[in-house]
Short mmCIF file of C-alpha atoms in Angstrom, two decimals:
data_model
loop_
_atom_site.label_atom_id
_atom_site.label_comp_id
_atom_site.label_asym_id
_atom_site.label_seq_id
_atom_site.Cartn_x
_atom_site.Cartn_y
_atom_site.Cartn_z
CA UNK E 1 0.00 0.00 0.00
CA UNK E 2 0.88 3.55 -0.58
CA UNK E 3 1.00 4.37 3.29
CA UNK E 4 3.61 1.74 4.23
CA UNK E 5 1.08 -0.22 6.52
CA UNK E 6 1.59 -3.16 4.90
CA UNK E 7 4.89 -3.34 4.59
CA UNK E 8 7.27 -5.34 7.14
CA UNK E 9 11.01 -3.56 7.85
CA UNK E 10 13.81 -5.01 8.91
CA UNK E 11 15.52 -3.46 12.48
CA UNK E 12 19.06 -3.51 11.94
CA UNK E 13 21.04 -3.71 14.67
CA UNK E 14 21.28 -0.60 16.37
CA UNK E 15 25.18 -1.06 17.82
CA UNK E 16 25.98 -0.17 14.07
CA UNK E 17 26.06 3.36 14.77
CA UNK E 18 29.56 3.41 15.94
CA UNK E 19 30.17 1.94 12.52
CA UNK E 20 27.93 4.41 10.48
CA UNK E 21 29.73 7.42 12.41
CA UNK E 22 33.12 6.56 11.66
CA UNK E 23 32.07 6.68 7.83
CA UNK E 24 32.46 2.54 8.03
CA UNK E 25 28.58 1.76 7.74
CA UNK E 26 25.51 1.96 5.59
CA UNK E 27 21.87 3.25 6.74
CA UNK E 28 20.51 1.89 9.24
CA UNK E 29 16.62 0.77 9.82
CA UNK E 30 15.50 1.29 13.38
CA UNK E 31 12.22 2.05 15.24
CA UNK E 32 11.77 5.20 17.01
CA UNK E 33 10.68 4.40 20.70
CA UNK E 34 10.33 8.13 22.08
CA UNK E 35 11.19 11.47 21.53
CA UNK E 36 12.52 13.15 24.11
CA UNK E 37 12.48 17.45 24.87
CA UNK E 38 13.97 19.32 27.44
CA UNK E 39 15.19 22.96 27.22
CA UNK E 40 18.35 23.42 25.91
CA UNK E 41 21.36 24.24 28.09
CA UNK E 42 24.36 27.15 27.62
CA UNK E 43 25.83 23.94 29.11
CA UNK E 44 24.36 21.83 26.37
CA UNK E 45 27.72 21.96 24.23
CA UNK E 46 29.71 21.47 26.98
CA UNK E 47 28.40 18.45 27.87
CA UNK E 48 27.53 16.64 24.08
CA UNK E 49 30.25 18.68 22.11
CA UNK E 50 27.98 19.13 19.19
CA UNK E 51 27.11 22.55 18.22
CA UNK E 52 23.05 24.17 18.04
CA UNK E 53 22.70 25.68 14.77
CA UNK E 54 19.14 26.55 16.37
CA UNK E 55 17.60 29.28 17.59
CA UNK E 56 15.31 26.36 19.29
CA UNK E 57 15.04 27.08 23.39
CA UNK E 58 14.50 23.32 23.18
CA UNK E 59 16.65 20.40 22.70
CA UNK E 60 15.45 16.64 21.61
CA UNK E 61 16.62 13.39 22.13
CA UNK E 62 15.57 10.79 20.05
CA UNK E 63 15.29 7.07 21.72
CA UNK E 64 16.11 4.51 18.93
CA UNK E 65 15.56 0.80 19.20
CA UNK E 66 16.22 -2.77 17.79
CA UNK E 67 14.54 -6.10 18.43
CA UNK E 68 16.99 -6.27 21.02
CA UNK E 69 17.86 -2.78 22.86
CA UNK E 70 17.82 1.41 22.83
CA UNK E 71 19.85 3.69 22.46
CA UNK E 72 19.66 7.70 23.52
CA UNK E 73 20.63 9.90 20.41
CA UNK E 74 20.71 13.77 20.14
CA UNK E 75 18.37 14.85 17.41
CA UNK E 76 19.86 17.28 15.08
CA UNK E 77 17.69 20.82 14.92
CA UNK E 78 16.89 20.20 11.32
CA UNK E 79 13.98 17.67 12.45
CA UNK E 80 12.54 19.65 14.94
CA UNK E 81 9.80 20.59 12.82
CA UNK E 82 8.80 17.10 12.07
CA UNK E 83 8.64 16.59 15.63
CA UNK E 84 6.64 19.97 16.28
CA UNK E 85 4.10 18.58 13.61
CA UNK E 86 4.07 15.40 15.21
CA UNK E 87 5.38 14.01 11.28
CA UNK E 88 8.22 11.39 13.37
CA UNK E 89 7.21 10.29 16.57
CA UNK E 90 7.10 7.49 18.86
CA UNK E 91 6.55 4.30 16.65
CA UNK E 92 8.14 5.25 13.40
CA UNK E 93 10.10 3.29 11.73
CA UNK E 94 13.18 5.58 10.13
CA UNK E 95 16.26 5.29 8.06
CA UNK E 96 19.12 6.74 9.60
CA UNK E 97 21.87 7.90 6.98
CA UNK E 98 24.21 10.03 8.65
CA UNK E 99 25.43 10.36 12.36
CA UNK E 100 27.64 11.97 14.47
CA UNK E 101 29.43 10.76 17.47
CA UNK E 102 31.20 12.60 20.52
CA UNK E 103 33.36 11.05 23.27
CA UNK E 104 35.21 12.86 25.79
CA UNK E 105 37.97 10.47 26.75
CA UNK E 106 39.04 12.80 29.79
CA UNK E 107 36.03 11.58 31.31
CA UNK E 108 36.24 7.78 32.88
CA UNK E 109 33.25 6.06 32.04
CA UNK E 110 31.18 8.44 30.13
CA UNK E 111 29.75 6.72 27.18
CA UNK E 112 29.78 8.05 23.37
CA UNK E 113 27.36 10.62 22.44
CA UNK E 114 25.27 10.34 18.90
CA UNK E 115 23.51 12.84 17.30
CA UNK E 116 21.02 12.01 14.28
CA UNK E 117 22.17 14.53 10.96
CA UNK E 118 20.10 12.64 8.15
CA UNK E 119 17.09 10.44 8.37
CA UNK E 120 14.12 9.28 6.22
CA UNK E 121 10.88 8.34 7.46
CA UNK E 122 9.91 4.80 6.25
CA UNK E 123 6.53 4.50 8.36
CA UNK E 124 4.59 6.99 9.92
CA UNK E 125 3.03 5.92 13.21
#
């Protein structure tokens, strides 16, 4: 059908990020589980080391998942409108095509940090 509810997709397996930020992977099929606002920081860069080329007093965090587990991502500010129209949401099923990652090895035990730069929605929920 035209709308994609017919169709079945294939999760892949969401630890391929690391790969598809290094410039090692291909897109990636995952499920959005939640999306995430809170308002955005001057600490915000210090913490994710990405910069906000948004005027946006809010910042999102997209929740992506497998069959098997999640993972926390930072949503670039070039999808905050889908989200604002409620276009990707919570039970979408999106193509992820280009990441970021951040990792601040002066700090034991803090885990990598991914933020979402190119996506295509393949099913609207």
């Amino acid at each position: 059908s035209e709308s994609g509810e017919d169709q079945y997709y294939q999760l892949d397996d969401i630890s391929g990020l690391t790969k598809l930020a290094e410039g090692r992977g291909g897109p990636m099929t995952v499920l959005v589980d939640s999306i995430l606002r809170y308002s955005a920081s001057p600490l915000w860069f210090d913490v994710t080391n990405f910069h906000l080329s948004s005027d946006s007093e809010n910042v999102y965090d997209i929740v992506l998942r497998d069959e098997n587990m999640k993972i926390k991502c930072i949503l670039s500010p070039d999808f905050y409108d889908l989200v604002a129209k409620n276009v990707l949401s919570s039970g979408s099923i999106i193509k992820v095509t280009e990441c970021y990652s951040s990792f601040d090895e002066s700090v034991l035990g803090k885990e990598t940090i991914f933020m979402i730069a190119e996506l295509d929605i393949l099913l609207l929920q």
